[in-house]
Coordinates of C-alpha atoms and ligand atoms in Angstrom, one line a residue:
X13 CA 7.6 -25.7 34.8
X14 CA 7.3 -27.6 31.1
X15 CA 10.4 -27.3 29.0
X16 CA 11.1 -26.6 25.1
X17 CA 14.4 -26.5 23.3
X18 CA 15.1 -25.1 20.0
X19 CA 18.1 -24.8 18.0
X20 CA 18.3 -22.2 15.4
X21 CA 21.1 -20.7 12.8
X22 CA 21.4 -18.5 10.2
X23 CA 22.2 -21.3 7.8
X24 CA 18.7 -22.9 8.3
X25 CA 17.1 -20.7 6.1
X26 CA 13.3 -21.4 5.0
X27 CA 13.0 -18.2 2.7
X28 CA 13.4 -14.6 2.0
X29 CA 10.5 -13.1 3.3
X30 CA 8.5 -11.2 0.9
X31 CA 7.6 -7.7 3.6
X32 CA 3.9 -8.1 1.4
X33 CA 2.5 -11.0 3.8
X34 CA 2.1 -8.2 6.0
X35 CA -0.7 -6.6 3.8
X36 CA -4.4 -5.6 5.3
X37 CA -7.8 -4.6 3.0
X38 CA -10.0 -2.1 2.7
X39 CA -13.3 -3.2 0.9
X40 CA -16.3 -1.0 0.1
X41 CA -18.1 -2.9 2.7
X42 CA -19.8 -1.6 6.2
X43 CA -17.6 1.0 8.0
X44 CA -14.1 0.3 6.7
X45 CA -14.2 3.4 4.0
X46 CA -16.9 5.7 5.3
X47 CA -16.2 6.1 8.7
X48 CA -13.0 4.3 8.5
X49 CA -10.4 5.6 5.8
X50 CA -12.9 8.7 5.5
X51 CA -14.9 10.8 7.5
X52 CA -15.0 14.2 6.4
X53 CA -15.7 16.6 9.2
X54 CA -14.2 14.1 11.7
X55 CA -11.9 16.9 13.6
X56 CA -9.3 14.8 12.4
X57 CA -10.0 14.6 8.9
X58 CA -7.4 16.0 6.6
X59 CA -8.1 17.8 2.9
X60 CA -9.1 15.0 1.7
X61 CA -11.7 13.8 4.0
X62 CA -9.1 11.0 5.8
X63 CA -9.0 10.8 9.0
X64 CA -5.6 11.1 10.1
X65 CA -5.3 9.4 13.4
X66 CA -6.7 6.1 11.6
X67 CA -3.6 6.8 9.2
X68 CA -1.2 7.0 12.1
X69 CA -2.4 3.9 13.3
X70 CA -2.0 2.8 10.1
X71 CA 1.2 3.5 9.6
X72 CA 2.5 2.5 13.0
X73 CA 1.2 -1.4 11.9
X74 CA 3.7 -0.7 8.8
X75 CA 1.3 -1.8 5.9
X76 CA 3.1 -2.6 2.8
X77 CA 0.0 -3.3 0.6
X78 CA -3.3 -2.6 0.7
X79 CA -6.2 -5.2 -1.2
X80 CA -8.8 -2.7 -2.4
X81 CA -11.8 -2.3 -3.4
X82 CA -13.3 -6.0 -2.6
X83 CA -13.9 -8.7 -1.4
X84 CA -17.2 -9.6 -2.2
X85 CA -18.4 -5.8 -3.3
X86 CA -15.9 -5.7 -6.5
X87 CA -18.3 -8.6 -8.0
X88 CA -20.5 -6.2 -8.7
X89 CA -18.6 -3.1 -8.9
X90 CA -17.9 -1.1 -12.3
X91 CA -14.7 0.9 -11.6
X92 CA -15.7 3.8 -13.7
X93 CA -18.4 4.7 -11.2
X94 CA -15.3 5.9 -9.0
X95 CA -14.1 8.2 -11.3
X96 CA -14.7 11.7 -12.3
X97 CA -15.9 14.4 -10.2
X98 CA -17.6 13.3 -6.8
X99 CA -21.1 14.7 -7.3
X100 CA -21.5 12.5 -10.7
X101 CA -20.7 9.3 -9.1
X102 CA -23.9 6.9 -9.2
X103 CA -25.5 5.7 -6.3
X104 CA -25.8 1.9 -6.8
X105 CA -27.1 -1.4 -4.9
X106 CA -24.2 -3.2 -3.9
X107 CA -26.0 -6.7 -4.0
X108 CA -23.1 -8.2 -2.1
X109 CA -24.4 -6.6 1.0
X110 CA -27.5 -5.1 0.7
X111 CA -26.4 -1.9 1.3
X112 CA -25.8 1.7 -1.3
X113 CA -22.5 2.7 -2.5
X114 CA -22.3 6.6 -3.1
X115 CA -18.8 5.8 -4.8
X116 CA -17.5 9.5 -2.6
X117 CA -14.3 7.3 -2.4
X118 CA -13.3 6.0 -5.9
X119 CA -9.8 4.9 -7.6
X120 CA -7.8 8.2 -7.2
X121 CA -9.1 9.2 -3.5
X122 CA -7.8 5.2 -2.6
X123 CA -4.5 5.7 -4.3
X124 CA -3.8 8.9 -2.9
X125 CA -5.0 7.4 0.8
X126 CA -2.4 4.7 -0.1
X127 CA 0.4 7.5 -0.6
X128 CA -0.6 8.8 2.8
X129 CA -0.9 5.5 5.0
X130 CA 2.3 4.4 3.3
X131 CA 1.1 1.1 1.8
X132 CA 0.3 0.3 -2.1
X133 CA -2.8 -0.4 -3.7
X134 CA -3.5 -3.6 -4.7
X135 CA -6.1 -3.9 -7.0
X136 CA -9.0 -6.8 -7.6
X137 CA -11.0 -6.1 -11.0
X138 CA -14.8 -7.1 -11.2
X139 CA -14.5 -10.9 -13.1
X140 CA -18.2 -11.5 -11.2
X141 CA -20.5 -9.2 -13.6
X142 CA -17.6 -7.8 -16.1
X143 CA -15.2 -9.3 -17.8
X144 CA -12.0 -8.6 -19.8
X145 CA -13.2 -5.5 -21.3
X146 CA -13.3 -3.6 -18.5
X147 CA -10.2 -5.2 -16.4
X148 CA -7.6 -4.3 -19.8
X149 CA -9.4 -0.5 -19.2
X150 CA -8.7 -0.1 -15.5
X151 CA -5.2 -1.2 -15.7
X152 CA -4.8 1.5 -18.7
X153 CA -6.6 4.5 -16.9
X154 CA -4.6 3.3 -13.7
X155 CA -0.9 2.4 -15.2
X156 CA -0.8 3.9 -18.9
X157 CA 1.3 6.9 -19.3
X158 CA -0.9 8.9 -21.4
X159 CA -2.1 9.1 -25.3
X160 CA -4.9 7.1 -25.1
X161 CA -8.3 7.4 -24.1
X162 CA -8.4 5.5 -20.5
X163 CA -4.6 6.9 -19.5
X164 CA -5.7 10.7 -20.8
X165 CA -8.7 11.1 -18.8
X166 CA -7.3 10.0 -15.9
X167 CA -5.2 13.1 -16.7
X168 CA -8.4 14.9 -16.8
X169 CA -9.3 13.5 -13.5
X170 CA -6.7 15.2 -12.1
X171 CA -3.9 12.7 -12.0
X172 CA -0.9 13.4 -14.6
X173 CA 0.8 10.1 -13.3
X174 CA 0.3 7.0 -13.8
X175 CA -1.5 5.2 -10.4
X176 CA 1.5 2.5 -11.2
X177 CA -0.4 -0.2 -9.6
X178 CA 1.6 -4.0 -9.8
X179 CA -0.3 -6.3 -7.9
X180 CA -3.6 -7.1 -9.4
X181 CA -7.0 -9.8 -7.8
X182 CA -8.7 -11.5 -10.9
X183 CA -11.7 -11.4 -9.4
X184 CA -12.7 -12.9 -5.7
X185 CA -13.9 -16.1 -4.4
X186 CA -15.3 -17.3 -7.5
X187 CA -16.3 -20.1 -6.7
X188 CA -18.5 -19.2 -3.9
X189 CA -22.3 -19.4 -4.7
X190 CA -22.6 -16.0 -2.9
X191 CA -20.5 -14.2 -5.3
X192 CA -22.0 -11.9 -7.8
X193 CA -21.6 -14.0 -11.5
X194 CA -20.0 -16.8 -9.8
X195 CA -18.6 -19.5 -12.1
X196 CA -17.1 -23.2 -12.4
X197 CA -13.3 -23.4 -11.8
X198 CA -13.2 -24.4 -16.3
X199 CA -15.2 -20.6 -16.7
X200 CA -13.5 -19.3 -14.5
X201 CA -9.6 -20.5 -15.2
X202 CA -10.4 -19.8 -18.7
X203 CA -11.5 -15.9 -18.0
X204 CA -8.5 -15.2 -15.5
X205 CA -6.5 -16.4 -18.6
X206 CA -8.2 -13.9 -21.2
X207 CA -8.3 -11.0 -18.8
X208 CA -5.0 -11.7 -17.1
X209 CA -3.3 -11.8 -20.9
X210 CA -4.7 -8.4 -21.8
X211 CA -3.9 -6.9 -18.4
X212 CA -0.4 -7.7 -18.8
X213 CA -0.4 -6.3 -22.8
X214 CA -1.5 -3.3 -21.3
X215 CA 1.6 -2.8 -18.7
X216 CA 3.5 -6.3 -18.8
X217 CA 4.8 -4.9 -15.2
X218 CA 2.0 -6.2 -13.3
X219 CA 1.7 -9.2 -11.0
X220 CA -1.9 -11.1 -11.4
X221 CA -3.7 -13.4 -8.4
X222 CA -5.8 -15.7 -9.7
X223 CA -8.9 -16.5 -7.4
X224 CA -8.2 -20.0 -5.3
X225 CA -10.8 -21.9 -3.3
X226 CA -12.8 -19.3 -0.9
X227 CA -11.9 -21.7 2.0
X228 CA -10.6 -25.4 2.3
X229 CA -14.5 -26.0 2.8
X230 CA -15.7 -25.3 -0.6
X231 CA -16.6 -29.2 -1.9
X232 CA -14.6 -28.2 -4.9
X233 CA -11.6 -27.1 -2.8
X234 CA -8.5 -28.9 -4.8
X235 CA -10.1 -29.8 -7.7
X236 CA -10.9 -26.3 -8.4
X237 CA -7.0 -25.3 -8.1
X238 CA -5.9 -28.0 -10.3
X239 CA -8.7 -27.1 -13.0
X240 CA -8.4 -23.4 -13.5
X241 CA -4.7 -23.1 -13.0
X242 CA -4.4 -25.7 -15.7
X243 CA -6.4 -22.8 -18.0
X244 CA -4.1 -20.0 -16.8
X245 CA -1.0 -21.1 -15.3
X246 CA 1.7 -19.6 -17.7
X247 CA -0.5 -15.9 -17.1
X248 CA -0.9 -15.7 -13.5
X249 CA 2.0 -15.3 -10.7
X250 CA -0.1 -16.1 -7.2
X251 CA -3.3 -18.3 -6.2
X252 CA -5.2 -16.8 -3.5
X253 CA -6.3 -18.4 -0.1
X254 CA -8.5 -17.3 2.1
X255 CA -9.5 -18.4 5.9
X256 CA -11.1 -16.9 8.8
X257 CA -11.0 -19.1 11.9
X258 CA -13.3 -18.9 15.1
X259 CA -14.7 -20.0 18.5
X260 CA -18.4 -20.1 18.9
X261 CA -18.1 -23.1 21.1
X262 CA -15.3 -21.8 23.8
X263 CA -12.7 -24.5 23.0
X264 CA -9.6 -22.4 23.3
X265 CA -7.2 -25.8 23.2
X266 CA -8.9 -26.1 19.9
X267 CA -9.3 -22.4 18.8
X268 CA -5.5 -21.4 19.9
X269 CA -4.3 -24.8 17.5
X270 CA -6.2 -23.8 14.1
X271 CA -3.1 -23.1 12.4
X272 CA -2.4 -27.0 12.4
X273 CA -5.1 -26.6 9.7
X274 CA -3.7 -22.9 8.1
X275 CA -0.3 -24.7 8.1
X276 CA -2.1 -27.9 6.1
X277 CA -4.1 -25.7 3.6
X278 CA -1.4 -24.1 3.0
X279 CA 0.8 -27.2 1.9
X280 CA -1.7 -28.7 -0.1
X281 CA -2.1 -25.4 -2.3
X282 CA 1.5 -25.7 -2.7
X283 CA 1.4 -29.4 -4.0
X284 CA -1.2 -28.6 -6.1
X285 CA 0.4 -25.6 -8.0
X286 CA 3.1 -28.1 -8.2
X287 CA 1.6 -31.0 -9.4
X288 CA 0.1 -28.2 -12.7
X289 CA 3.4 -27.0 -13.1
X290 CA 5.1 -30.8 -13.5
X291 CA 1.7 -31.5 -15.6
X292 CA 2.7 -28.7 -17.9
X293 CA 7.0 -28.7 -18.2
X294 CA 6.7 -25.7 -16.7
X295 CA 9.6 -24.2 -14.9
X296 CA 7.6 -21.2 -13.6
X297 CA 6.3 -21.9 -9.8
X298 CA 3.6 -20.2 -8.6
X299 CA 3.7 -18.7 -5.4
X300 CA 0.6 -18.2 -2.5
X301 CA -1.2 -15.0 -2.2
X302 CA -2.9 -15.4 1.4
X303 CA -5.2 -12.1 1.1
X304 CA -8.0 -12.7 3.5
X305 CA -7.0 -14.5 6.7
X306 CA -8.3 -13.1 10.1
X307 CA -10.4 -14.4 13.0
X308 CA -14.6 -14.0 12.1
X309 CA -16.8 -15.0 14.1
X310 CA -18.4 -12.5 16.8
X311 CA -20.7 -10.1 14.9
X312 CA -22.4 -12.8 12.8
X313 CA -25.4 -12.6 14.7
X314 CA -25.7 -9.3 15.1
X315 CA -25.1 -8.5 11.4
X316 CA -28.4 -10.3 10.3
X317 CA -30.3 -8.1 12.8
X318 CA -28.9 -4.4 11.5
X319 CA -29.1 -5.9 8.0
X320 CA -32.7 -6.8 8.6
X321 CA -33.7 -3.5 10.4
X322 CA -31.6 -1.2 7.3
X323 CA -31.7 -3.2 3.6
X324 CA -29.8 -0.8 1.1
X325 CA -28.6 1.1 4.2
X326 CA -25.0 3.2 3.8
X327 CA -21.9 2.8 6.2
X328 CA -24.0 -0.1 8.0
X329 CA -21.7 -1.3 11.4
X330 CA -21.2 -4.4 9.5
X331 CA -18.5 -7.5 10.5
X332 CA -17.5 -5.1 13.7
X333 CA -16.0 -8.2 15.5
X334 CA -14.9 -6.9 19.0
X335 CA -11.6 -9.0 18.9
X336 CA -10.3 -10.6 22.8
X337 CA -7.1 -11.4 24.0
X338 CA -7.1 -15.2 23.0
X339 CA -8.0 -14.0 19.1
X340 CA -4.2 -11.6 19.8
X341 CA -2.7 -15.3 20.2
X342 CA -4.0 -17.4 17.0
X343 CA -3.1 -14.0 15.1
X344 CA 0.2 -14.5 16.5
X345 CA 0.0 -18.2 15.5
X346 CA -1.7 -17.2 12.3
X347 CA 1.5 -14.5 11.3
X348 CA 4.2 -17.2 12.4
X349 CA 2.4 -20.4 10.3
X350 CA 3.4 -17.4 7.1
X351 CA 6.6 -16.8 8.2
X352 CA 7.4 -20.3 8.4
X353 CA 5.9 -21.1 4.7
X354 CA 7.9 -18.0 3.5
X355 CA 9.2 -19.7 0.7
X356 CA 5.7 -19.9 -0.7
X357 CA 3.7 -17.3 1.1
X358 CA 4.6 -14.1 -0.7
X359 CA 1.4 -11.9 -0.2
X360 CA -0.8 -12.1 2.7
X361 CA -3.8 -9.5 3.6
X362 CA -4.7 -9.7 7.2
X363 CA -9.0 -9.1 6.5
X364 CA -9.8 -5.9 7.1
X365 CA -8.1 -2.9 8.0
X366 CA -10.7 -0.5 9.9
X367 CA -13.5 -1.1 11.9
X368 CA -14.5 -4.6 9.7
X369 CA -13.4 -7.5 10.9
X370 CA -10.0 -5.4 11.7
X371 CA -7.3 -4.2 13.9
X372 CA -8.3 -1.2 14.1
X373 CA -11.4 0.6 15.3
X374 CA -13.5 3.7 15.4
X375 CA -16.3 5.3 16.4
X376 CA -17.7 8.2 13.9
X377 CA -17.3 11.6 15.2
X378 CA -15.1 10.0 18.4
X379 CA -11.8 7.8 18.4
X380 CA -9.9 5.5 16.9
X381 CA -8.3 2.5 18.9
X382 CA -6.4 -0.8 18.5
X383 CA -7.7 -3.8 18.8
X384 CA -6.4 -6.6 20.7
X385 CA -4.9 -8.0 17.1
X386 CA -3.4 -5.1 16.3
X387 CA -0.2 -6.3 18.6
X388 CA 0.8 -9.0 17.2
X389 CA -0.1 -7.7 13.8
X390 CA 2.3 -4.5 14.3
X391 CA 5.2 -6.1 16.2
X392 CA 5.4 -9.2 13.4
X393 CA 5.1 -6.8 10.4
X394 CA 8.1 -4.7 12.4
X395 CA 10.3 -7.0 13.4
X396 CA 10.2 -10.1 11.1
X397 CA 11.8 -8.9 7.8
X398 CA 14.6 -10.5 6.3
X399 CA 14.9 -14.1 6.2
X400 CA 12.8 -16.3 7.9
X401 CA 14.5 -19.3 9.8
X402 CA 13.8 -22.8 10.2
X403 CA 13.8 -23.1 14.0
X404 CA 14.0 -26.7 15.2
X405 CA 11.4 -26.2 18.2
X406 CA 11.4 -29.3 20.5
X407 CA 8.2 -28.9 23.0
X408 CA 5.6 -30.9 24.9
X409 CA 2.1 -31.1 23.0
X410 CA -1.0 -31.5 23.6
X411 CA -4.3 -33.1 22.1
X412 CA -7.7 -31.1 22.3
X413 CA -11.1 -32.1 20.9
X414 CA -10.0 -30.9 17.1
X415 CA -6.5 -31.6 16.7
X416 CA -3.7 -34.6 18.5
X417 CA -0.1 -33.6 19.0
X418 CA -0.4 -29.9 19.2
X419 CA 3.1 -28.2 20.1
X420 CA 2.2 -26.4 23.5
X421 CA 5.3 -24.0 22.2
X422 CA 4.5 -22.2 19.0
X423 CA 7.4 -20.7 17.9
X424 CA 9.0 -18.6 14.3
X425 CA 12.6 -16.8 14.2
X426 CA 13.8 -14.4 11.5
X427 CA 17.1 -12.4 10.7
X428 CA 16.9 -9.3 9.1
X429 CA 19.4 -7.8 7.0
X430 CA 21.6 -6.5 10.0
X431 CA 21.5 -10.0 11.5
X432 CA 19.4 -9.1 14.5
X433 CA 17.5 -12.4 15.2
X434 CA 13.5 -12.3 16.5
X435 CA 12.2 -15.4 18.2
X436 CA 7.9 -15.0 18.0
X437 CA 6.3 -17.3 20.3
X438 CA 2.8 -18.4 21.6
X439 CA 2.7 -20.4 24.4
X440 CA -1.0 -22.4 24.3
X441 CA -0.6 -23.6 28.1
X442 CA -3.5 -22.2 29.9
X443 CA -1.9 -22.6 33.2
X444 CA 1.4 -23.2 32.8
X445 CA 4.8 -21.7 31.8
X446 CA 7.1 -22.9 29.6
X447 CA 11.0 -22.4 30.1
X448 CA 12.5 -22.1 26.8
X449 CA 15.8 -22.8 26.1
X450 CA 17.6 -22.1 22.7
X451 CA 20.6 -22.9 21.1
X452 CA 21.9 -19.8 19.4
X453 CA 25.7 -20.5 19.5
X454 CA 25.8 -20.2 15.3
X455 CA 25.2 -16.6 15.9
X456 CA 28.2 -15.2 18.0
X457 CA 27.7 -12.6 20.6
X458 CA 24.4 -11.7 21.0
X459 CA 22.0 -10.2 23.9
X460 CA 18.3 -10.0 24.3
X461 CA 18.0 -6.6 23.4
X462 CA 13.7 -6.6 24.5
X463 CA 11.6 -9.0 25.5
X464 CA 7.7 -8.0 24.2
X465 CA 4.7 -9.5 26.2
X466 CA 1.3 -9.6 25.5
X467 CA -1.3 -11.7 28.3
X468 CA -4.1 -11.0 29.9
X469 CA -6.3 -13.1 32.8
X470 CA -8.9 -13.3 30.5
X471 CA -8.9 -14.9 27.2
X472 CA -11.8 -12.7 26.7
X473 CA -10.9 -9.8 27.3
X474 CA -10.9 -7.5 25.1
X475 CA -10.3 -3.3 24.4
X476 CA -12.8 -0.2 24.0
X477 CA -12.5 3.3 22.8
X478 CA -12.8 3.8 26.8
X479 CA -10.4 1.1 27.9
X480 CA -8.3 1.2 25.1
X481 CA -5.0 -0.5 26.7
X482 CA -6.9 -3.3 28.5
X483 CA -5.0 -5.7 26.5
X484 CA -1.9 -3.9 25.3
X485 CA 2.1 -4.9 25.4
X486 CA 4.5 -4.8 28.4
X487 CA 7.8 -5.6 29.1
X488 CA 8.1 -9.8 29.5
X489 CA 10.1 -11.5 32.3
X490 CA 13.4 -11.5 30.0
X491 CA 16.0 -13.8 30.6
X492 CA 19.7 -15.1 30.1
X493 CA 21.8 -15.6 27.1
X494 CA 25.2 -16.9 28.0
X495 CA 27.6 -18.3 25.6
X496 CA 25.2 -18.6 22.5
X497 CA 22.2 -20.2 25.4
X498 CA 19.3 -18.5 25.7
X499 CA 17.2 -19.4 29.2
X500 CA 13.7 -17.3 28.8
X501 CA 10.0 -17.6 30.6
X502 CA 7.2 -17.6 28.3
X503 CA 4.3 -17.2 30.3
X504 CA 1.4 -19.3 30.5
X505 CA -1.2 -18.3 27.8
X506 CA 0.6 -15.6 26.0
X507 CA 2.4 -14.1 22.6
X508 CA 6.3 -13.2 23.1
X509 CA 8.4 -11.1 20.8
X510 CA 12.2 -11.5 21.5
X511 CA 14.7 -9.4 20.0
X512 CA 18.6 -10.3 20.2
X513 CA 20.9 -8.7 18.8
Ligands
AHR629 O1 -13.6 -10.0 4.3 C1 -15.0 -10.2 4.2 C2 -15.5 -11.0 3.1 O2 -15.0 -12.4 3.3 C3 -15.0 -10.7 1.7 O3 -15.8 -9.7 1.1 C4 -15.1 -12.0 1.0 O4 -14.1 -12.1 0.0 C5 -14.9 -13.0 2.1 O5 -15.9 -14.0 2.0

């Protein structure tokens, strides 16, 4: 059996972790609101129209914020459409993807679904077709008290108080030739400036993302950081990132190692917010706002075909990737490359919620199931609050077609505020198990109060509303921890949570 050591106290301390990284989003995009969030008449379905086993599920993930209402569709999107009583709201083309918005789910029914599901609304205004005009207006309606014209019909909608939305999306992916109203990173910095500036007049509360790179891919990746944070570094508090990873060839020794890359793009957004902020004198840093990361890959084809066979269609079965268990691992990986940039990583939204590239799934009219994602997903957002430590991991590696010297161990430990410790680890051996053995003498008297286990035969493998728990969590080998040394099996292939205590 391979070995890998790793030392870890609570002195080595990357960062606070900010509970946000373990955010999720909802866009107006394929089944993730109709059919998703909301299906009323679903036996389930609440007053409202939610369906309340999806908010379960929700819930049981522990969601602290929720990006809303795109993506790509809020390029287009004029907020007051989603206002005012239902049977009012236009129908409109979202050109984004070729399919109609009714608008039955607007601004108040999303901020009262975030009440429910336990998670706050963040909020990404239209900088694609609109401007700064209608981004000061939203965040008035939304966070203004009352006495003016925006804040006092949202009154009249029905809502005395204010939505009190902080975090707030200039835009999305601007820079992607996709995007409704793209523009260059100089257009571009200088809006998020202008609208960003009246945003925070109207409620100086709020927290702005300013739109990053759409992935390290773009040709402008970098240069279009440095150029549009130079126009609006002193108004905005995050730059977004954005990356979906996947496996069309069947290279899992190169699939499972992607976040050599996440860990990489991450670093270099940090030395470039850096490098504005010693261009400028500036002693305000900017921090990372990962809001779309996920695997995508399995329902490309298949989306051409039912967007083909139903242009301008509603509620199409869009992005419905069918996740197996080796995507459960590089979410793991994915999760633990955050935690160990917590210093920087402040905001991350795992892309999507329901039924859209997401953890969770249903079918309209029948169930609603997790994912093989979800696992990971829930237990990290659980147990890894606190402080995230810096674990000094000692394993074999590996070299696959992609990367060289990938750490067969991957591995992230936090402390929360009652000083129980959480080791996370992936081990990327397809056949063989790693004994790990850590250090943990700085902590005292501990025991391993659980040992979590997620594997499966078959990297594909996957889970259905009629097979639900095919790949699911199960009690792991455990091990020993004797006088602060901890002797534990992680088992060929597979995601580990371990919880001392
Ligand atoms: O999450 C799906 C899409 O991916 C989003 O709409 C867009 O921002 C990204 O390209």
């Amino acid at each position: 059996m391979k070995r890998a050591g790793m030392t870890l106290d609570k002195d080595y301390v990357i960062g606070r972790i900010d509970h946000r990284i373990y955010g999720s989003f909802i866009e107006h995009l394929g089944r993730a609101v109709y059919g998703g969030i909301y299906e009323p008449g679903h036996p389930m379905a609440d007053e409202q129209g939610f369906r309340k086993d999806v908010i379960e599920l929700v819930k049981k993930i522990g969601v602290p914020v929720t990006r809303y209402p795109g993506g790509n569709f809020v390029s287009g999107f004029n907020w007051e459409d989603s206002i005012g009583p239902k049977e009012k709201r236009p129908k409109k083309l979202d050109l984004a993807w070729f399919t109609t918005e009714t608008n039955e789910v607007g601004l108040h029914e999303f901020v009262d679904w975030c009440q429910k599901a336990g998670t706050q609304c963040m909020y990404a205004v239209n900088l694609g077709t609109r401007g700064v005009d209608a981004a000061r207006n939203v965040v008035e309606y939304a966070n203004h008290k009352s006495g003016s014209y925006w804040s006092d019909l949202r009154i009249q909608n029905g809502r005395r108080e204010p939505m009190g939305i902080k975090l707030w999306c200039l835009g999305n992916e601007m820079d992607g030739p996709w995007q409704m109203g793209a523009h260059t990173a100089y257009e571009y910095g200088r809006l998020a400036n202008e609208a960003g500036k009246v945003m925070k007049w109207v409620d100086p509360s709020i927290e702005l993302v300013a739109c990053g790179s759409s992935s390290t891919e773009m040709p402008t990746f970098g240069e279009w950081e440095l150029t549009m944070l130079n126009e609006c570094y002193d108004t905005v508090d995050y730059v977004s990132l954005h990356r979906y990873y996947g496996n069309p060839t069947g290279d899992t020794a190169s699939f499972l190692a992607r976040t050599m890359d996440l860990d990489d793009f991450i670093k270099t957004v940090v030395s470039i917010c850096d490098a504005v902020k010693g261009r400028k004198h500036s002693k305000k840093r900017i921090n990372l706002s990962f809001d779309e990361w996920n695997v995508w890959y399995h329902s490309s084809e298949q989306d051409k075909e039912i967007q083909k066979a139903d242009k301008w269609g509603r509620a199409l079965p869009l992005l419905e990737d069918i996740y197996n268990f080796e995507d459960a691992l590089l979410v793991g990986s994915m999760l633990m490359t955050f935690l160990r940039n917590a210093d920087r990583v402040k905001i991350a939204c795992l892309a999507q919620l329901v039924n859209v590239i997401a953890p969770i799934m249903t079918r309209n009219g029948g169930g609603a199931w997790a994912q093989t994602i979800f696992y990971p997903y829930m237990q990290v957002s659980r147990y890894g609050r606190g402080t995230s430590l810096r674990a000094l991991v000692n394993s074999p590696v590996y070299d696959c077609a992609d990367y060289e010297g990938v750490p067969l161990l991957d591995a992230a430990a936090t402390m929360d505020d009652e000083g129980h410790v959480t080791i996370f680890a992936v081990n990327r051996d397809m056949a063989e198990d790693i004994k790990l053995e850590a250090d943990l003498r700085a902590f005292g008297p501990m025991t391993i109060k659980e040992h979590i286990l997620l594997k499966h035969s078959d990297v594909k493998a996957v889970n259905t509303e009629e097979n639900p728990y095919n790949v699911a969590p199960v009690a792991g080998p455990g091990g020993t921890l004797e006088n602060g040394k901890l002797e534990i099996v992680i088992p060929a292939l597979s995601w580990n949570v371990i919880r001392l205590g």
